[in-house]
PDB file of C-alpha atoms in Angstrom:
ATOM      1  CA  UNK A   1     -52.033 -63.928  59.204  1.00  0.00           C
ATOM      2  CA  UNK A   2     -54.089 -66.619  57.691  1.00  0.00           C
ATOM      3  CA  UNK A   3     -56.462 -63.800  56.472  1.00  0.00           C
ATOM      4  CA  UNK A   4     -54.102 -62.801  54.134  1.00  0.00           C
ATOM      5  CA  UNK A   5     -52.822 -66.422  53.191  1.00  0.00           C
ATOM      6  CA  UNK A   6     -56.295 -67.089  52.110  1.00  0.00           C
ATOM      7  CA  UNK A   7     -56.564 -63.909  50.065  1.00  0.00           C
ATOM      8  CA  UNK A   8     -53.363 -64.694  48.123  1.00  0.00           C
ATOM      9  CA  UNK A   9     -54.543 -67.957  47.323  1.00  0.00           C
ATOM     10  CA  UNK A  10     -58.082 -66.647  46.183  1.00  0.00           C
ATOM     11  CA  UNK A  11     -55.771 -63.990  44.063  1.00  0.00           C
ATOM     12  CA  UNK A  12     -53.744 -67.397  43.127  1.00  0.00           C
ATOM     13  CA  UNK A  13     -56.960 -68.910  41.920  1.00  0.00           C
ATOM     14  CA  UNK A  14     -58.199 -66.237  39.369  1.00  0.00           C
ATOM     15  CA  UNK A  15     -54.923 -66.266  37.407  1.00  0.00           C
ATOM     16  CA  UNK A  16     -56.622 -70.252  36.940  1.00  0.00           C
ATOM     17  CA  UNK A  17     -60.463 -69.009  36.188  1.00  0.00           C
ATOM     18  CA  UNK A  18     -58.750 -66.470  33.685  1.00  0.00           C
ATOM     19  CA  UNK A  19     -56.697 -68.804  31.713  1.00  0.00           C
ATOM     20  CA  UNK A  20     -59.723 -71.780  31.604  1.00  0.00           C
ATOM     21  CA  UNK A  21     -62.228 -68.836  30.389  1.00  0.00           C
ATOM     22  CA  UNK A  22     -59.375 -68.117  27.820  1.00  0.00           C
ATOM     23  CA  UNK A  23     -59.293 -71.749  26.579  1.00  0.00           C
ATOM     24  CA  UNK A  24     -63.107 -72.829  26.947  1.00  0.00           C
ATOM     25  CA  UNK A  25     -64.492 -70.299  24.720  1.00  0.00           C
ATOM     26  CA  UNK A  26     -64.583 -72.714  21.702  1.00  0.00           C
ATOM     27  CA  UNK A  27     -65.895 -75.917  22.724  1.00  0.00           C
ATOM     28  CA  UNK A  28     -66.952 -78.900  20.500  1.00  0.00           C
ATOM     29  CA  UNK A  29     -68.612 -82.269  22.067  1.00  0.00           C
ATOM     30  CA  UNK A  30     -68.520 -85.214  20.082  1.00  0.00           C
ATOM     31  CA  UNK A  31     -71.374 -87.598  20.324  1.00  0.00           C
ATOM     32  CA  UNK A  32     -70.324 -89.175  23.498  1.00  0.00           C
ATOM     33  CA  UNK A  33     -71.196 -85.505  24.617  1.00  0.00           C
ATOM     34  CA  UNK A  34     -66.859 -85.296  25.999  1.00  0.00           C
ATOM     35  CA  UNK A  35     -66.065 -81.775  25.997  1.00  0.00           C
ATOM     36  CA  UNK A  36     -62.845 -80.885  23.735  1.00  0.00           C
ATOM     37  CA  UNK A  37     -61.403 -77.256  23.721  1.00  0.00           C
ATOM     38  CA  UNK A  38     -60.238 -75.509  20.551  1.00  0.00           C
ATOM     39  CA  UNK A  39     -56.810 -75.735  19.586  1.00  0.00           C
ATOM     40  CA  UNK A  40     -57.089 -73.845  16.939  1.00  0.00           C
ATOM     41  CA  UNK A  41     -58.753 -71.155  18.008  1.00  0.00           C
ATOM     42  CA  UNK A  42     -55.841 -70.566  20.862  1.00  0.00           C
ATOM     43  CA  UNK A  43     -53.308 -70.822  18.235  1.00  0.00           C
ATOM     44  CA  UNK A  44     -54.945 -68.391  16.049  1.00  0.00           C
ATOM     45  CA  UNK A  45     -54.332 -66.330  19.053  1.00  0.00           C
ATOM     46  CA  UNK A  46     -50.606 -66.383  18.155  1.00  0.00           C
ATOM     47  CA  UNK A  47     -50.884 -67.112  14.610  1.00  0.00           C
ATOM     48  CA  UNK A  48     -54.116 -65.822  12.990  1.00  0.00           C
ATOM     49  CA  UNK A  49     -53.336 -66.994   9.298  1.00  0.00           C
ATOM     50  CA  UNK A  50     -51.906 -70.269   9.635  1.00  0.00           C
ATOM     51  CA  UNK A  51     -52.667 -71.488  13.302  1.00  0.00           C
ATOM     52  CA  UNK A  52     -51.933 -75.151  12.262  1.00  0.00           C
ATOM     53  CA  UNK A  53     -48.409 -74.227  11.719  1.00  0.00           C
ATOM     54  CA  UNK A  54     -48.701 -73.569  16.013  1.00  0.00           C
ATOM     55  CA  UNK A  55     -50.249 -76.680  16.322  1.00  0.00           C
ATOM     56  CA  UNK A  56     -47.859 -78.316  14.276  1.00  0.00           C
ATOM     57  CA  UNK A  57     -45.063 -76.909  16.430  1.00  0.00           C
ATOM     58  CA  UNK A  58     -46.151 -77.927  18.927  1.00  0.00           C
ATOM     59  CA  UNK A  59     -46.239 -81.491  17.982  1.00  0.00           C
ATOM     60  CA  UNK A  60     -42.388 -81.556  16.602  1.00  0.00           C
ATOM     61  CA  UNK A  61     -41.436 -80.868  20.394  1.00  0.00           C
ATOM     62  CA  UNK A  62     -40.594 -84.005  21.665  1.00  0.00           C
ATOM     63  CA  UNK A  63     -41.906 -83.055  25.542  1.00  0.00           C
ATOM     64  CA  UNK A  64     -45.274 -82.223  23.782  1.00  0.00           C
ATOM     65  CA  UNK A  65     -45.269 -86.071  22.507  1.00  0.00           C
ATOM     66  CA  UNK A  66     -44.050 -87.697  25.368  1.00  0.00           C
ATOM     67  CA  UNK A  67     -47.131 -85.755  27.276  1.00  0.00           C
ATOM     68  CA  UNK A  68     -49.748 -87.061  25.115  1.00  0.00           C
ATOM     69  CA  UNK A  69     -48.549 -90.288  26.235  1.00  0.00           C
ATOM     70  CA  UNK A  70     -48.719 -90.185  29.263  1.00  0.00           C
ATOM     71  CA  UNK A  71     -52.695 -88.277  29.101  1.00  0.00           C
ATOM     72  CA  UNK A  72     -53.202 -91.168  26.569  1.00  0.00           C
ATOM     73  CA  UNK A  73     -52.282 -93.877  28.574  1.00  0.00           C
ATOM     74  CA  UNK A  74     -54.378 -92.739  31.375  1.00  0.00           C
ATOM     75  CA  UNK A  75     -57.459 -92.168  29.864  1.00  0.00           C
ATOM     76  CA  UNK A  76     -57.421 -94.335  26.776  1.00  0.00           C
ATOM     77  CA  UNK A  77     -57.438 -97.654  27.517  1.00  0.00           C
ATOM     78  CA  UNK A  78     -57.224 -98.474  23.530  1.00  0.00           C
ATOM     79  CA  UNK A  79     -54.087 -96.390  23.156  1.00  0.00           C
ATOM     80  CA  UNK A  80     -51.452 -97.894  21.207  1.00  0.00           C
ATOM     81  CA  UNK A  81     -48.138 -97.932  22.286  1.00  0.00           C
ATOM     82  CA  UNK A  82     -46.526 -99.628  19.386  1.00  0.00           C
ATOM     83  CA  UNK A  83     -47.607 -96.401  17.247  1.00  0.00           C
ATOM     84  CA  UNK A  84     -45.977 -94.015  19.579  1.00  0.00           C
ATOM     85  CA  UNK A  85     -42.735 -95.399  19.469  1.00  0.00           C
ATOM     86  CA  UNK A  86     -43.070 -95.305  15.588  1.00  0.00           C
ATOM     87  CA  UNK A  87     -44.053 -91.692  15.910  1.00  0.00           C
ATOM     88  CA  UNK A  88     -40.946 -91.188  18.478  1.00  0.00           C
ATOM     89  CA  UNK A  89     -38.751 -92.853  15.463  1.00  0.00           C
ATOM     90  CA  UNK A  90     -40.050 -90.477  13.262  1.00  0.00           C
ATOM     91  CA  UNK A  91     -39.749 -87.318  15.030  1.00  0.00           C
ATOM     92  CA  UNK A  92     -35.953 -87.118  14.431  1.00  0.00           C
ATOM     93  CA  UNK A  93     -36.429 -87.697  11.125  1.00  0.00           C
ATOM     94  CA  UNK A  94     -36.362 -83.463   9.491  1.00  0.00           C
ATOM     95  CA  UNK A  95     -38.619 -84.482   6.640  1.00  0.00           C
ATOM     96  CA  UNK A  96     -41.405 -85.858   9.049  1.00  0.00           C
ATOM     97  CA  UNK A  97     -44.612 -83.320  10.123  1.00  0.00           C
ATOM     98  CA  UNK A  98     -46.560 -84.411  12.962  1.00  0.00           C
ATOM     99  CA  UNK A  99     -50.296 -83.474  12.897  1.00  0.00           C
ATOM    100  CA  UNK A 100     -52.683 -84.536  14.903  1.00  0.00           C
ATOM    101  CA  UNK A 101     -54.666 -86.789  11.825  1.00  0.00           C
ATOM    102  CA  UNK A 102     -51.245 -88.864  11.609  1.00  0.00           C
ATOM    103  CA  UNK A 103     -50.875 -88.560  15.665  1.00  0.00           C
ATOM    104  CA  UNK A 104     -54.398 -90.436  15.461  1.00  0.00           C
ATOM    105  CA  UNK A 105     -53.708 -92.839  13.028  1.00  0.00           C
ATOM    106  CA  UNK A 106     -50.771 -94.193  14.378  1.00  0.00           C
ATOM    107  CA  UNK A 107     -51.800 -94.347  17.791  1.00  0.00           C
ATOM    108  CA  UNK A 108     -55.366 -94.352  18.500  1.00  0.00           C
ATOM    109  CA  UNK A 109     -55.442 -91.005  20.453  1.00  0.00           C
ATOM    110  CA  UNK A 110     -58.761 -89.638  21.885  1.00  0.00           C
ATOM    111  CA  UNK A 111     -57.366 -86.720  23.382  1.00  0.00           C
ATOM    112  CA  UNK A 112     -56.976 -84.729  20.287  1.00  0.00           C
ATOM    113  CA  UNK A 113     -59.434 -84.573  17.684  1.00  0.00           C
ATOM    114  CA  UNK A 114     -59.464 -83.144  14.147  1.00  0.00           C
ATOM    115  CA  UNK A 115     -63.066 -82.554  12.884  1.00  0.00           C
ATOM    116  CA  UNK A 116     -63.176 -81.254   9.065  1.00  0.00           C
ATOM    117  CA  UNK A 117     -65.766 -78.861   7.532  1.00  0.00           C
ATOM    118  CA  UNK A 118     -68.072 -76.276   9.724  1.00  0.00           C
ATOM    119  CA  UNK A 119     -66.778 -75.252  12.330  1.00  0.00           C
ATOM    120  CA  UNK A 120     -63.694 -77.448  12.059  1.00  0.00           C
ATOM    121  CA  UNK A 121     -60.649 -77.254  13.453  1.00  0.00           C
ATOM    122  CA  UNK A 122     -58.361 -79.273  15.909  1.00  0.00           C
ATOM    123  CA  UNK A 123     -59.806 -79.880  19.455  1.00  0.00           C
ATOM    124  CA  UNK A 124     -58.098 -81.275  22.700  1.00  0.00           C
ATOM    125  CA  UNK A 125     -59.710 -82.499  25.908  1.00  0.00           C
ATOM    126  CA  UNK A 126     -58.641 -79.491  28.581  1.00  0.00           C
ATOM    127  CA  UNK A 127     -55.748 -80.967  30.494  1.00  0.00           C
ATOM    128  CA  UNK A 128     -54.246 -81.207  26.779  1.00  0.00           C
ATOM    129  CA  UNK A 129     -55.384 -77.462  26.001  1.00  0.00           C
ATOM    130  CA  UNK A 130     -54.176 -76.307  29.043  1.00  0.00           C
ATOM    131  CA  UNK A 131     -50.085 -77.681  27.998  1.00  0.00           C
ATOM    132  CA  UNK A 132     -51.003 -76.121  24.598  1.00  0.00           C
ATOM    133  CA  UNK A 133     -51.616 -72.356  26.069  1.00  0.00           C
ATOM    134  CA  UNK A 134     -49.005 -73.137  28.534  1.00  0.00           C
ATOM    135  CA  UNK A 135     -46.808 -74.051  25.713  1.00  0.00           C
ATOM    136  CA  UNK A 136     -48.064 -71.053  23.200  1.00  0.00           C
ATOM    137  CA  UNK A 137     -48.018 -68.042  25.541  1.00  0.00           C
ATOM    138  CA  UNK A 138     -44.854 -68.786  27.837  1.00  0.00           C
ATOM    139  CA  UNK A 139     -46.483 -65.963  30.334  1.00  0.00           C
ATOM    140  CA  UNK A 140     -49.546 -67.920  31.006  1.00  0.00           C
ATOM    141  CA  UNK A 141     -47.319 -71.209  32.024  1.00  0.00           C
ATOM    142  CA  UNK A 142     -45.117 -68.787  34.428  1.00  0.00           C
ATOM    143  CA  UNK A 143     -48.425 -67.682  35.793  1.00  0.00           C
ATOM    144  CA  UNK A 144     -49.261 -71.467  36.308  1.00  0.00           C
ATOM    145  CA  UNK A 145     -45.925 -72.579  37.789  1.00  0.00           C
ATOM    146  CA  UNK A 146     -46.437 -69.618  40.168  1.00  0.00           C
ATOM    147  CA  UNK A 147     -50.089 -70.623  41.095  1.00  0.00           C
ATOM    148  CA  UNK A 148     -48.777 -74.286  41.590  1.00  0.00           C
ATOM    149  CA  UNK A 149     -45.744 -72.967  43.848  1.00  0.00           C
ATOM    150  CA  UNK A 150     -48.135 -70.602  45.709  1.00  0.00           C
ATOM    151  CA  UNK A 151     -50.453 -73.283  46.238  1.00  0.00           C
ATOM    152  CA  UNK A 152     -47.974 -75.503  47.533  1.00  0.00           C
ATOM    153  CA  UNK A 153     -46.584 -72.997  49.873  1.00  0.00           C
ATOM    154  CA  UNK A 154     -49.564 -72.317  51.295  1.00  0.00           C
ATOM    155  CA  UNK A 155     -50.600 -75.600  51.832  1.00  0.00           C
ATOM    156  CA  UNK A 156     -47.198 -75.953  53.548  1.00  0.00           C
ATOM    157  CA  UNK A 157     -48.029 -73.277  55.868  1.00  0.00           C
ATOM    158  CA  UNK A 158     -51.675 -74.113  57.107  1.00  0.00           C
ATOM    159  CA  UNK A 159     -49.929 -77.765  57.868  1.00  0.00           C
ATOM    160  CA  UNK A 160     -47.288 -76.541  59.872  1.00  0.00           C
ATOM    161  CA  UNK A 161     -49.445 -74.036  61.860  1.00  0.00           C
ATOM    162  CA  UNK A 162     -51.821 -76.810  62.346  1.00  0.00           C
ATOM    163  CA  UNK A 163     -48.775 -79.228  63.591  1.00  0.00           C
ATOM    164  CA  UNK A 164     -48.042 -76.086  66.010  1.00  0.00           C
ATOM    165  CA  UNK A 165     -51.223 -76.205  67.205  1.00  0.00           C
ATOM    166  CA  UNK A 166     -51.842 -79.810  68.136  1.00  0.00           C
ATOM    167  CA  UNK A 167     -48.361 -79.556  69.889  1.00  0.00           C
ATOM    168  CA  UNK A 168     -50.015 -76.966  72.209  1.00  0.00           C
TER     169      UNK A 168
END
């Protein structure tokens, strides 16, 4: 019985490996050598001719924002607040297009980066790549959420068996 738990989590897993060898095929690392994942490369994966439109869609969405706060706040300890609110002001506004150079500006962001020229593009640091597949290929984040649940479950089970057993 637990033979086949593990072997549904090890089948659980590889939906995971798949998707991060999907996303960390273009890689860029600044000069602090942090790894960032191409955005553009995943949305050219959807879009091939204009994959900043994707990006920019993904910006309007107001979840996508509120995310990047909360990555931001975590791992950016010069991340400023003051320019996310603006941003969250201006997101209702129909005229206004969020990209991640203005996203930057306002608030100081280091988990997306826009680098111009040679092999430019728009980059994210994984945890933000992985909401933009997620978010870009809606089968990918029901694969996730099914991982995640399937984790969980098992986890659940292994405890309780283990609970059974100590009451023995």
């Amino acid at each position: 019985n637990i033979k086949a738990k593990i072997e549904k989590d090890i089948e659980t897993n590889k939906v995971y490996a798949m998707l991060l060898m999907e996303i960390e095929k273009d890689k860029y690392k600044d000069e602090d050598e942090n790894e960032y994942v191409s955005l553009t490369e995943i949305a050219r994966l959807k879009n091939f001719k204009n994959p900043s439109y994707v990006i920019q869609s993904w910006l309007r969405d107001r979840n996508t924002v509120d995310f990047l706060f909360h990555w931001e706040t975590e791992n950016n300890m010069s991340f400023q607040n003051i320019g996310y609110h603006q941003i969250k002001v201006k997101l209702s506004r129909p005229s206004f297009t969020l990209t991640p150079k203005i996203w930057n500006e306002y608030t100081g962001a280091i988990g997306i980066i826009s680098k111009q020229g040679n092999r430019g593009g728009t980059f994210a640091h994984r945890d933000i790549a992985i909401d933009f597949y997620a978010w870009v290929f809606p089968k990918r984040r029901y694969q996730l959420i099914k991982m995640i649940s399937g984790k969980a479950a098992f986890i659940e089970t292994i405890q309780a068996e283990l609970e059974h057993k100590n009451s023995i």
